[in-house]
GROMACS .gro file of C-alpha atoms in nm:
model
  246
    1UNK     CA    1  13.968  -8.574  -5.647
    2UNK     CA    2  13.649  -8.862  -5.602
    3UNK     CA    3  13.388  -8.753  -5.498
    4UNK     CA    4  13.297  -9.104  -5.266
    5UNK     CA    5  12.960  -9.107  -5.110
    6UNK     CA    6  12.919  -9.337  -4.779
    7UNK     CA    7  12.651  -9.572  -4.784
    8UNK     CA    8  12.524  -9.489  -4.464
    9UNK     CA    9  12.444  -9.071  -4.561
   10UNK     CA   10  12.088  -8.985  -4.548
   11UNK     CA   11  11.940  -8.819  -4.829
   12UNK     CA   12  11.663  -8.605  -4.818
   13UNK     CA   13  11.417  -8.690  -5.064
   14UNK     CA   14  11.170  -8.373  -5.183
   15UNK     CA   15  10.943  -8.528  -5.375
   16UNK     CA   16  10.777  -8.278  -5.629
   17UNK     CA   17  10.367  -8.297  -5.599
   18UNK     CA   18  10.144  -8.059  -5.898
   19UNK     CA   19   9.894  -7.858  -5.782
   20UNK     CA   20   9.995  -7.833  -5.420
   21UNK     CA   21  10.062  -7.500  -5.351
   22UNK     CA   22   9.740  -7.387  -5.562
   23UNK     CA   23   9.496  -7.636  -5.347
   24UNK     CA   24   9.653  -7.395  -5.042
   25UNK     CA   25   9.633  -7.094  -5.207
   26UNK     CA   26   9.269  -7.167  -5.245
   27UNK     CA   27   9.173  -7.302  -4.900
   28UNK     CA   28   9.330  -6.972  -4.726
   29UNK     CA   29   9.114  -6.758  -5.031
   30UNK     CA   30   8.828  -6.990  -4.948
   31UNK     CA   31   8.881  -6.886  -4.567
   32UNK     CA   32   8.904  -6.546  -4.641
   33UNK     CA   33   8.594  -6.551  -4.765
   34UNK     CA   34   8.418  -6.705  -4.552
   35UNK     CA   35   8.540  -6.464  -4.242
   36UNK     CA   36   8.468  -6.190  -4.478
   37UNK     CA   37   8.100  -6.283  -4.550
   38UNK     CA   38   8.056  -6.359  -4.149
   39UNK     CA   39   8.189  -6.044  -4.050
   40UNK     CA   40   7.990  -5.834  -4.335
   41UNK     CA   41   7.649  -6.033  -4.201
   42UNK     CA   42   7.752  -5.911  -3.821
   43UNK     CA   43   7.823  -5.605  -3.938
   44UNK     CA   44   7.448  -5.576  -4.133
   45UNK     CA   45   7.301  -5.737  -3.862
   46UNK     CA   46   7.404  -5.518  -3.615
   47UNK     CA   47   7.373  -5.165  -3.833
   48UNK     CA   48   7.017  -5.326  -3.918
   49UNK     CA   49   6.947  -5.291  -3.522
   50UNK     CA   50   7.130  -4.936  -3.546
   51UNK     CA   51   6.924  -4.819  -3.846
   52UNK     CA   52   6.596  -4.964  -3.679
   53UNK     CA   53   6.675  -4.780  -3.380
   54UNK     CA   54   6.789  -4.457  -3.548
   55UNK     CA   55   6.445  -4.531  -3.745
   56UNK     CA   56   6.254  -4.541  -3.447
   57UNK     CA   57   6.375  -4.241  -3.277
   58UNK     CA   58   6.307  -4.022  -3.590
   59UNK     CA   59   5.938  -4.098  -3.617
   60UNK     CA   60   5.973  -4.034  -3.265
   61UNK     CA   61   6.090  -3.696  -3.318
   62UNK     CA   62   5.791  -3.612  -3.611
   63UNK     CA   63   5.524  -3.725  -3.368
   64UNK     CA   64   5.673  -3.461  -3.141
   65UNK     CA   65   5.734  -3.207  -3.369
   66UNK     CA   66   5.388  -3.226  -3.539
   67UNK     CA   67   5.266  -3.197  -3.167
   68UNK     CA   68   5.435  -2.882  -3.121
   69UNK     CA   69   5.290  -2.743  -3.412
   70UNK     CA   70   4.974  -2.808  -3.363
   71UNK     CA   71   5.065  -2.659  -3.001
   72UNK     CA   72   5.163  -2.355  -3.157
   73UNK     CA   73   4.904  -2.310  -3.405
   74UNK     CA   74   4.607  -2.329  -3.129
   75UNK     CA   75   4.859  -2.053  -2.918
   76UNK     CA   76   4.903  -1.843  -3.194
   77UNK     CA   77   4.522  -1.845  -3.303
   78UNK     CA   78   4.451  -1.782  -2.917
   79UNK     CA   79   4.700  -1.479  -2.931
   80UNK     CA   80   4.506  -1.372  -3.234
   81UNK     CA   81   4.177  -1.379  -3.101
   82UNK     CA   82   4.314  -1.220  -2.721
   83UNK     CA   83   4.495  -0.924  -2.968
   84UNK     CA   84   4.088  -0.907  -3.135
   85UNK     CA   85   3.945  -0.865  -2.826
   86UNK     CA   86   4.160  -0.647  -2.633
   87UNK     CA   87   4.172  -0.452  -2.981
   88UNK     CA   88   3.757  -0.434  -3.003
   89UNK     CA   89   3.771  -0.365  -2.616
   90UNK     CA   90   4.014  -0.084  -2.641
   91UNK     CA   91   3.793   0.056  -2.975
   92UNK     CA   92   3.470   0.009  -2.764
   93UNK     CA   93   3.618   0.222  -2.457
   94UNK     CA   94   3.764   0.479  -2.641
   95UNK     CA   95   3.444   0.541  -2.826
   96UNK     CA   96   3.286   0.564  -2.506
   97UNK     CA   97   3.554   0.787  -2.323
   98UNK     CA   98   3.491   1.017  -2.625
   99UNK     CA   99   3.123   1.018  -2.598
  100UNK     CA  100   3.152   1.093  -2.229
  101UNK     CA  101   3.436   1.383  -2.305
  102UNK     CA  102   3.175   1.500  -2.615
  103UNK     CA  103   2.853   1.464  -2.358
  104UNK     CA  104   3.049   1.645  -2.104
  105UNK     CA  105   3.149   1.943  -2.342
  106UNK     CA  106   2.783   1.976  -2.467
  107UNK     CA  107   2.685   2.022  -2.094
  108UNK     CA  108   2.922   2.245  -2.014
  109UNK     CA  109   2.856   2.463  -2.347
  110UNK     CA  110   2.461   2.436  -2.207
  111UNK     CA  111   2.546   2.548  -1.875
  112UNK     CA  112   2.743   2.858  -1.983
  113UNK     CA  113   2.428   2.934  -2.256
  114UNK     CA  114   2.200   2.929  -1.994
  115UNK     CA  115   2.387   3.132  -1.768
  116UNK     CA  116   2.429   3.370  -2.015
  117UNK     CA  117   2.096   3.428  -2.090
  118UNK     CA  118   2.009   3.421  -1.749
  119UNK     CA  119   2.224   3.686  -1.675
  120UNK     CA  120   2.097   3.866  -1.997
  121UNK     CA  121   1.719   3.847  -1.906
  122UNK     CA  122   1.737   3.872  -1.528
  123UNK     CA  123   2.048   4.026  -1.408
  124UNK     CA  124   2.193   4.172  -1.087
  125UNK     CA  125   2.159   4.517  -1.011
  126UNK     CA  126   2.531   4.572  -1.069
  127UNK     CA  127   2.575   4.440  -1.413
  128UNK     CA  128   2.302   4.654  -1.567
  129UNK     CA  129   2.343   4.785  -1.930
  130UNK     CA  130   2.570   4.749  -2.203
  131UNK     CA  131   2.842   4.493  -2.067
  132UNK     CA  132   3.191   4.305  -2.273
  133UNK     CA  133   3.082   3.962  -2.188
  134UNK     CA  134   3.386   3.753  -2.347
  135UNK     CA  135   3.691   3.764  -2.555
  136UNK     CA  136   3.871   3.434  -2.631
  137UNK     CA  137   4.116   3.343  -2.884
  138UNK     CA  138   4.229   3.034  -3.029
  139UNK     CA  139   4.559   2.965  -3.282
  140UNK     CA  140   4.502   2.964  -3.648
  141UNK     CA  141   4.683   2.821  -3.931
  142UNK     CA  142   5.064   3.049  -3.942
  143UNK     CA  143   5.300   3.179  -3.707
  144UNK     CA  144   5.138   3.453  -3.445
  145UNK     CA  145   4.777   3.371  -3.604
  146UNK     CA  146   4.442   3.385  -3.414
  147UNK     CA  147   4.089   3.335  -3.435
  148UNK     CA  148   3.938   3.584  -3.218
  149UNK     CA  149   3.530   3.607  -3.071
  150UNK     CA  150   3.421   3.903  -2.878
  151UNK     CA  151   3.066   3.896  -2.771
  152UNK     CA  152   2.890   4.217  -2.605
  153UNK     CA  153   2.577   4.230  -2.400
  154UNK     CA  154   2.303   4.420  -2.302
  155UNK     CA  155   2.145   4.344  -1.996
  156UNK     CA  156   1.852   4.396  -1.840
  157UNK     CA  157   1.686   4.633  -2.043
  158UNK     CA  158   1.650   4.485  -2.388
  159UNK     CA  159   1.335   4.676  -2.448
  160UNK     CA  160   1.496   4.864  -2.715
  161UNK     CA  161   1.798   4.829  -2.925
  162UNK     CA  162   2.137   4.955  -2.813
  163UNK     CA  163   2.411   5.102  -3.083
  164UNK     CA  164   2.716   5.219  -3.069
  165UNK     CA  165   3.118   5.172  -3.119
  166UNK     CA  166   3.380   4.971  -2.956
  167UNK     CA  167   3.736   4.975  -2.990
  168UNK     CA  168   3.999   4.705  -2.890
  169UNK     CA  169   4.352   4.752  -2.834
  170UNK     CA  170   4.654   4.481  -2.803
  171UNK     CA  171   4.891   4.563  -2.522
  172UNK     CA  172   5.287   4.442  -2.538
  173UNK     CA  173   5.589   4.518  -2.630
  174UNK     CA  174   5.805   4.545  -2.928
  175UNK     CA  175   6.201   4.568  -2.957
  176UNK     CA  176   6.192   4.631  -2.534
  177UNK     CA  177   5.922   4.918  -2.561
  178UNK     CA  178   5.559   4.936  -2.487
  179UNK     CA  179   5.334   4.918  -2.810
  180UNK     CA  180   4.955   4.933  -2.840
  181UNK     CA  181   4.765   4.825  -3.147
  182UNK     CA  182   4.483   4.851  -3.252
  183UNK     CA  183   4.287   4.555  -3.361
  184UNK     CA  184   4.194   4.695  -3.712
  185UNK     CA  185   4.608   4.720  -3.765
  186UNK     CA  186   4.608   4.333  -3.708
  187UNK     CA  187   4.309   4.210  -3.854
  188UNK     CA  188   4.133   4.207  -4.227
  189UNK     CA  189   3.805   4.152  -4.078
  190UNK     CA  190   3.846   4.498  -3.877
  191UNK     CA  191   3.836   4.782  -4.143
  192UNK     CA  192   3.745   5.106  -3.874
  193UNK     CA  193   3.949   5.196  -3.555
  194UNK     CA  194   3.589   5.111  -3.369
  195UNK     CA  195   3.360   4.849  -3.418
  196UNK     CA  196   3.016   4.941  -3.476
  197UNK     CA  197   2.735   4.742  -3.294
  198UNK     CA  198   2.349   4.723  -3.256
  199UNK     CA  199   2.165   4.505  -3.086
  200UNK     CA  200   1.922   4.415  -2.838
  201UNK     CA  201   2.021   4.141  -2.654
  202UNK     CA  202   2.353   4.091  -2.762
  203UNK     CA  203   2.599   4.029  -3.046
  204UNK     CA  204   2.945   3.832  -3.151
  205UNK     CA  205   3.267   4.041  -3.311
  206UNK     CA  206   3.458   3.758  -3.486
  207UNK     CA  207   3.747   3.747  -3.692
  208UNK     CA  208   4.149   3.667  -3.733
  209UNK     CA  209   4.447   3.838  -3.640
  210UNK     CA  210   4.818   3.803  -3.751
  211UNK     CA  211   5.075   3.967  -3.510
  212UNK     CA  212   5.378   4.148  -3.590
  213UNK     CA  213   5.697   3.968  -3.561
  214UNK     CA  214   5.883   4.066  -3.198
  215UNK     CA  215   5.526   4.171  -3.071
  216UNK     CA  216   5.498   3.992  -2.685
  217UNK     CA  217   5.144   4.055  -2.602
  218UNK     CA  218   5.032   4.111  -2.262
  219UNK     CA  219   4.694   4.232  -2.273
  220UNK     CA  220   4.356   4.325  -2.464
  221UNK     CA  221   4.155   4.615  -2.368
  222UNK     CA  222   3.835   4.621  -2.533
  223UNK     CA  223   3.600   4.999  -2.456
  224UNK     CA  224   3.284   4.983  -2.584
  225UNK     CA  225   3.041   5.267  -2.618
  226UNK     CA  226   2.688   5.308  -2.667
  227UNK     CA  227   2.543   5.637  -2.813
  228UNK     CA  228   2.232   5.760  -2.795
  229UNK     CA  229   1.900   5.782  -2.514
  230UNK     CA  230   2.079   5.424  -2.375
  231UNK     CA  231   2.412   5.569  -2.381
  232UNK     CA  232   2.682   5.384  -2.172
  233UNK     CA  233   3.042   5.235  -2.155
  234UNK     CA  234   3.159   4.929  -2.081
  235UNK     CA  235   3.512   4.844  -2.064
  236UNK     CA  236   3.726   4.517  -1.964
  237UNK     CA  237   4.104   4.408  -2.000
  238UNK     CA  238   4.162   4.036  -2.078
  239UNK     CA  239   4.484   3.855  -1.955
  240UNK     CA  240   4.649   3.752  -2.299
  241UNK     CA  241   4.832   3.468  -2.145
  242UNK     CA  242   4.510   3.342  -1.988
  243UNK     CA  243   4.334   3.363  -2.297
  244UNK     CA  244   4.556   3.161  -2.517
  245UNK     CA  245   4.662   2.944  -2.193
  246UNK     CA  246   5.046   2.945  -2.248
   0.00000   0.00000   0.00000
């Protein structure tokens, strides 16, 4: 079989051209580029405005900060000086509420002095002679310790000197029963069952006692006794609960 060509076919000519596709390759590269470089300069020109901004707003935020310290620095210096003051003014009254409470104690002790010596030197006609002015106690170092002052009298007469004995006895109970003591079986300073005394105006009895363990007191009965051309008695009962104010 012939292969017989017409004369009037068309033939398509593709006429081979060098470096063609490479000049292409190069433009689009070249474009690429370009849009590349143009988008990275929007993009820095438009994170420059961001940073600026972001700049801005954090020296901003310094200004106010170092405001705000300086704020709280003058606050906390004024809270320093208020706690000072209240501090010296709450130093200054208490020294003065003590003074008043020590001035006040002083007088009172002066008051009761005077009276007493009032009473010694110009008494009443009923309270004549040998008399048990006071007993008071006050707690000592120890379980069911006590210092104890007893301070006898002589009034009126003081002309002469008065001597004689007295005897004091704690009242209570013990176990449910009734149970006297006598001071000298409670206290060291106490060595005889009666005191012995002699004076002219008057004189203190002063010591410590320790009671028993289950002793309730109730009372003290103190008898004293004066021997002798004055001879006399005086006796009193003291309120235990009175005296140690429970």
């Amino acid at each position: 079989m012939s292969d017989t060509r017409k004369p009037n076919d068309e033939y398509v000519v593709i006429r081979h051209r060098p470096g063609y596709r490479l000049r292409r390759t190069m433009i689009l590269l070249a474009f690429t580029v370009v849009a590349a470089i143009a988008g990275y300069a929007a993009g820095m020109a438009q994170g420059g405005f961001r940073f600026s901004s972001a700049e801005a707003s954090n020296e901003q935020l310094a200004q106010e900060l170092r405001s705000l310290r300086d704020q709280f620095r003058t606050a906390r210096q004024n809270l320093v000086n208020l706690e000072r003051g209240r501090a010296i003014d709450e130093q200054a009254l208490r020294e003065a509420r003590n003074t008043i409470v020590g001035l006040e104690t002083r007088i009172s002790e002066l008051e009761a002095d005077l009276t007493f010596y009032r009473n010694i030197m110009a008494p009443s006609e009923t309270s004549k002679g040998l008399q048990v002015d006071s007993f008071t106690l006050a707690s000592a170092r120890g379980d069911n310790t006590y210092r104890f002052k007893m301070v006898l009298t002589q009034v009126g007469n003081n002309n002469s000197f008065i001597a004689g004995q007295v005897a004091v006895n704690i009242i209570g109970r013990l176990d449910g029963e009734k149970e006297v003591i006598a001071l000298r079986d409670l206290s060291d300073d106490i060595e005889d069952l009666g005191v012995r005394f002699r004076f002219r105006y008057f004189q203190d009895v002063e010591g410590t006692l320790n009671l028993p363990q289950g002793f309730e007191p109730h009372e003290i009965q103190v008898v004293a006794q004066a021997q002798g051309r004055n001879a006399s008695q005086a006796e009193r009962t003291f309120d235990w609960a009175q005296l140690t104010g429970s």
